[in-house]
C-alpha positions as a printed NumPy array, in Angstrom:
array([[ -0.043,   0.006,  -0.06 ],
       [  1.509,   3.408,  -1.027],
       [  1.839,   6.197,   1.419],
       [  2.765,   8.972,  -1.011],
       [  5.834,   8.899,  -3.43 ],
       [  7.739,   5.743,  -3.039],
       [  6.895,   4.931,   0.561],
       [  5.049,   1.597,   0.998],
       [  3.56 ,  -0.199,   3.93 ],
       [  2.853,  -3.821,   3.869],
       [ -1.025,  -4.428,   4.228],
       [ -1.82 ,  -6.35 ,   7.425],
       [ -5.49 ,  -7.123,   8.11 ],
       [ -8.127,  -4.671,   7.433],
       [ -6.836,  -1.138,   7.878],
       [ -7.403,   2.201,   6.11 ],
       [ -5.057,   4.66 ,   4.584],
       [ -6.578,   8.087,   3.836],
       [ -4.904,  10.896,   1.984],
       [ -5.271,  14.586,   2.618],
       [ -3.578,  17.219,   0.369],
       [ -0.649,  17.542,   2.812],
       [ -0.164,  14.09 ,   4.393],
       [ -1.301,  10.556,   4.652],
       [ -3.338,   9.15 ,   7.451],
       [ -3.182,   5.654,   8.856],
       [ -5.669,   4.357,  11.299],
       [ -3.982,   1.639,  13.25 ],
       [ -5.87 ,  -1.529,  14.125],
       [ -3.508,  -3.293,  16.467],
       [ -0.273,  -2.76 ,  18.341],
       [  1.362,  -5.528,  16.17 ],
       [  0.564,  -3.483,  13.021],
       [  2.388,  -0.373,  14.366],
       [  5.458,  -2.418,  15.128],
       [  5.372,  -3.931,  11.584],
       [  5.104,  -0.373,  10.152],
       [  7.941,   1.227,  12.169],
       [ 10.221,  -1.765,  11.357],
       [ 10.216,  -0.993,   7.7  ],
       [ 13.336,   0.691,   6.424],
       [ 11.801,   4.065,   5.32 ],
       [ 10.865,   4.813,   8.941],
       [ 14.   ,   3.827,  10.708],
       [ 15.405,   7.338,  10.351],
       [ 12.164,   9.34 ,  10.713],
       [ 11.226,  11.392,  13.831],
       [  7.933,  10.859,  15.795],
       [  5.666,  12.624,  18.082],
       [  2.898,  11.138,  20.301],
       [ -0.088,  13.098,  21.395],
       [ -3.091,  12.067,  23.389],
       [ -5.608,  13.904,  21.105],
       [ -5.839,  12.825,  17.416],
       [ -7.833,  15.988,  16.647],
       [ -5.208,  18.482,  17.741],
       [ -3.116,  20.125,  15.02 ],
       [  0.681,  20.484,  15.303],
       [  1.006,  23.871,  16.955],
       [  3.666,  24.798,  19.404],
       [  2.776,  25.864,  22.907],
       [  3.688,  29.451,  22.042],
       [  1.336,  29.391,  19.08 ],
       [ -1.498,  27.96 ,  21.115],
       [ -1.021,  30.548,  24.004],
       [ -0.837,  33.501,  21.607],
       [ -3.854,  32.439,  19.644],
       [ -5.944,  31.281,  22.69 ],
       [ -5.499,  34.583,  24.515],
       [ -5.808,  36.681,  21.369],
       [ -2.566,  38.487,  21.485],
       [ -2.316,  40.874,  18.52 ],
       [ -0.276,  39.026,  15.886],
       [  1.685,  42.279,  15.181],
       [  3.13 ,  41.876,  18.727],
       [  4.006,  38.251,  18.498],
       [  7.822,  38.613,  17.496],
       [  8.358,  41.227,  20.092],
       [  6.683,  39.239,  22.863],
       [  8.462,  36.099,  21.968],
       [ 11.837,  37.952,  22.083],
       [ 10.723,  39.507,  25.361],
       [ 10.026,  36.331,  27.221],
       [ 13.404,  34.916,  25.94 ],
       [ 15.221,  37.901,  27.319],
       [ 13.438,  37.714,  30.637],
       [ 14.388,  34.055,  30.918],
       [ 18.085,  34.706,  30.119],
       [ 18.329,  37.372,  32.784],
       [ 16.57 ,  35.552,  35.57 ],
       [ 17.394,  31.818,  34.979],
       [ 21.006,  32.262,  35.554],
       [ 20.35 ,  32.15 ,  39.327],
       [ 19.043,  28.568,  39.071],
       [ 21.567,  27.172,  36.608],
       [ 24.855,  25.247,  37.223],
       [ 25.751,  25.774,  33.661],
       [ 24.672,  28.989,  31.909],
       [ 24.476,  28.959,  28.063],
       [ 26.238,  31.528,  25.938],
       [ 24.235,  34.726,  25.997],
       [ 23.568,  34.645,  22.171],
       [ 22.898,  30.899,  21.828],
       [ 19.151,  31.336,  21.516],
       [ 18.426,  27.825,  20.493],
       [ 20.146,  26.425,  23.637],
       [ 18.133,  28.889,  25.829],
       [ 14.93 ,  28.018,  24.017],
       [ 15.48 ,  24.224,  24.573],
       [ 16.059,  24.998,  28.304],
       [ 12.851,  26.983,  28.461],
       [ 11.026,  24.183,  26.697],
       [ 12.365,  21.704,  29.24 ],
       [ 11.058,  23.664,  32.138],
       [  7.574,  24.367,  30.773],
       [  7.78 ,  27.761,  29.172],
       [  5.748,  28.385,  25.933],
       [  8.162,  28.292,  23.017],
       [  7.912,  27.579,  19.279],
       [  9.724,  24.342,  19.594],
       [  7.769,  21.081,  19.202],
       [  8.989,  17.947,  20.845],
       [  9.7  ,  15.044,  18.554],
       [ 11.764,  11.879,  19.204],
       [ 13.828,   9.543,  17.15 ],
       [ 12.201,   6.639,  18.957],
       [  8.784,   5.459,  17.704],
       [  8.315,   3.675,  20.972],
       [  8.712,   6.853,  23.035],
       [  6.223,   8.469,  20.716],
       [  3.819,   5.579,  21.216],
       [  4.055,   6.083,  24.987],
       [  3.068,   9.718,  24.858],
       [  0.153,   8.824,  22.51 ],
       [ -1.095,   6.125,  24.848],
       [ -0.211,   6.754,  28.514],
       [ -2.754,   9.371,  29.237],
       [ -5.272,   8.844,  26.543],
       [ -8.867,   7.544,  26.79 ],
       [-10.208,   7.815,  23.229],
       [ -7.972,   8.493,  20.119],
       [ -4.321,   9.366,  20.32 ],
       [ -2.051,  10.147,  17.48 ],
       [  1.575,   9.51 ,  16.505],
       [  2.991,  11.82 ,  13.93 ],
       [  5.928,  10.761,  11.79 ],
       [  8.237,  13.268,   9.951],
       [ 10.842,  12.599,   7.427],
       [ 13.94 ,  14.722,   8.2  ],
       [ 15.499,  14.173,   4.799],
       [ 12.619,  16.115,   3.122],
       [ 12.862,  18.945,   5.747],
       [ 16.565,  19.196,   5.37 ],
       [ 16.235,  19.662,   1.623],
       [ 14.33 ,  22.89 ,   2.14 ],
       [ 16.253,  24.408,   5.011],
       [ 19.893,  24.101,   5.94 ],
       [ 20.233,  26.39 ,   8.997],
       [ 22.773,  26.559,  11.7  ],
       [ 20.834,  27.647,  14.816],
       [ 24.015,  27.646,  16.881],
       [ 25.23 ,  30.577,  14.863],
       [ 24.794,  33.929,  16.643],
       [ 21.874,  35.926,  15.486],
       [ 20.462,  32.958,  13.483],
       [ 17.279,  32.581,  15.445],
       [ 16.541,  36.311,  15.287],
       [ 17.108,  36.383,  11.534],
       [ 15.314,  33.228,  10.404],
       [ 12.442,  32.991,  13.084],
       [ 11.772,  36.274,  14.855],
       [ 11.447,  38.055,  11.54 ],
       [  8.432,  35.753,  10.633],
       [  9.272,  36.236,   6.976],
       [  9.237,  32.733,   5.603],
       [  7.027,  29.715,   6.053],
       [  9.232,  26.694,   6.673],
       [ 10.093,  24.011,   9.331],
       [ 13.516,  23.306,  10.79 ],
       [ 14.536,  20.151,  12.593],
       [ 17.376,  19.552,  15.012],
       [ 18.738,  19.63 ,  18.671],
       [ 20.924,  22.137,  20.57 ],
       [ 24.589,  21.221,  20.967],
       [ 24.256,  20.6  ,  24.737],
       [ 21.426,  18.153,  25.395],
       [ 19.708,  18.049,  28.757],
       [ 18.89 ,  14.856,  30.654],
       [ 15.258,  14.652,  29.4  ],
       [ 16.246,  15.251,  25.733],
       [ 18.838,  12.443,  26.006],
       [ 16.434,  10.089,  27.89 ],
       [ 13.657,  10.644,  25.141],
       [ 15.949,  10.477,  22.225],
       [ 14.6  ,  13.951,  21.602],
       [ 14.76 ,  16.382,  18.757],
       [ 12.665,  19.576,  17.913],
       [ 10.68 ,  20.78 ,  14.987],
       [ 10.821,  24.602,  14.766],
       [  8.356,  26.492,  12.585],
       [  9.458,  29.599,  10.847],
       [  6.015,  31.189,  11.366],
       [  3.579,  30.897,  14.271],
       [  0.127,  31.256,  12.732],
       [  0.283,  28.058,  10.748],
       [  0.275,  24.559,  12.021],
       [  3.332,  22.243,  11.096],
       [  1.197,  20.173,   8.689],
       [ -0.156,  23.407,   7.001],
       [  3.432,  24.635,   6.489],
       [  4.577,  21.178,   5.094],
       [  1.67 ,  21.143,   2.727],
       [  3.587,  23.796,   0.787],
       [  6.64 ,  21.583,   0.407],
       [  7.378,  19.798,  -2.882],
       [  6.533,  16.248,  -1.498],
       [  4.386,  16.785,   1.454],
       [  3.104,  13.218,   1.51 ],
       [  6.735,  11.951,   1.84 ],
       [  7.297,  14.354,   4.542],
       [  4.586,  13.782,   7.163],
       [  2.292,  10.814,   8.259],
       [ -0.393,  10.853,  10.836],
       [ -0.97 ,   7.503,  12.666],
       [ -4.283,   7.472,  14.473],
       [ -4.285,   5.274,  17.593],
       [ -7.694,   3.969,  18.69 ],
       [ -6.859,   3.661,  22.482],
       [ -9.486,   0.893,  23.113],
       [ -7.766,  -1.388,  20.615],
       [ -4.125,  -0.652,  21.339],
       [ -3.54 ,   0.876,  24.679],
       [ -3.497,  -2.183,  27.062],
       [ -1.157,  -4.259,  24.986],
       [  0.947,  -1.224,  23.902],
       [  1.53 ,   0.06 ,  27.39 ],
       [  2.425,  -3.355,  28.792],
       [  4.882,  -3.839,  26.022],
       [  6.433,  -0.458,  26.589],
       [  6.526,  -1.064,  30.357],
       [  8.57 ,  -4.22 ,  29.53 ],
       [ 10.905,  -2.184,  27.346],
       [ 11.407,   0.162,  30.434],
       [  9.697,   3.045,  28.568],
       [  8.046,   4.799,  31.433],
       [  7.567,   8.242,  32.913],
       [ 10.47 ,   7.44 ,  35.278],
       [ 12.938,   6.621,  32.435],
       [ 11.647,   9.43 ,  30.136],
       [ 11.712,  12.024,  32.842],
       [ 14.818,  10.993,  34.954],
       [ 14.134,  12.942,  38.069],
       [ 11.913,  12.709,  41.117],
       [  8.874,  14.106,  39.376],
       [  9.086,  11.475,  36.635],
       [  9.449,   8.615,  39.228],
       [  6.352,  10.015,  41.152],
       [  4.302,  10.233,  37.924],
       [  5.417,   6.745,  36.958],
       [  3.645,   5.278,  39.969],
       [  0.208,   5.732,  38.349],
       [  0.854,   2.975,  35.771],
       [  2.272,   0.752,  38.481],
       [ -1.41 ,   0.569,  39.734],
       [ -2.682,  -0.168,  36.371],
       [ -0.104,  -2.764,  35.351],
       [ -0.526,  -4.922,  38.447],
       [ -4.392,  -4.606,  38.413],
       [ -4.865,  -8.309,  37.512],
       [ -2.239,  -9.688,  39.852],
       [ -1.553, -10.115,  43.549],
       [  1.486,  -7.713,  44.012],
       [  2.923,  -9.968,  46.706],
       [  2.872, -13.15 ,  44.796],
       [  2.402, -12.044,  41.25 ],
       [ -0.2  , -14.586,  40.872],
       [ -3.421, -13.826,  38.961],
       [ -6.151, -12.393,  41.263],
       [ -9.22 , -14.447,  41.552],
       [-12.264, -12.863,  39.957]])
């Protein structure tokens, strides 16, 4: 079955591939189907993002905040630059290692890690990590986005570590494009999650809307819809056995504490003292 261009996925069972103008959509029917798809060679170098809501477009936290609270679009570049400056001036009191003042990408990654609204979107090189984020807190339909870095790299070869690069290419909001990459110094969470970032050149369009303008959009982005009722139980158990948990993806006390919720769920059918099946 063809997913745009030369990409093919073996058909397994009864599942549907739909096509929009900008990307292909695959509705998963089982955990095994997902594993079969991601094991194919075209996807071994792709980046992935898991979300709990299949209907949510790919907007950054910064875009969502600015649009939700109706900040005048003319003020967006100035406000983004302002919060970056505030963080640089005040965060130094909490950091053991302070990034170079003009290394904006490093500062933005640090802001992202600590919950500030930035234009960075978290992606991962691991399809298993993406599956975890699509499944762990979902009750209806999650989503896993897959993005082809080769197609993105064709359109934009930027060095965001270069002083002034972020201001020139992003704060100017003059061009509709997407950049992918990581900062030179990676924090613990980024390492644990095999993380990377997608960074949109403009804030008022979703990632999928921007990529629609690329020469080969269907070879660039794929949306896997994850019906939680069919996939979550087995998927989460398999990920748990792989040691893909909140505790490993967020290697700190907060991650450990959040991981305990699934410990309740995983042992639901067993006596935690003997690990024998509970009697019904």
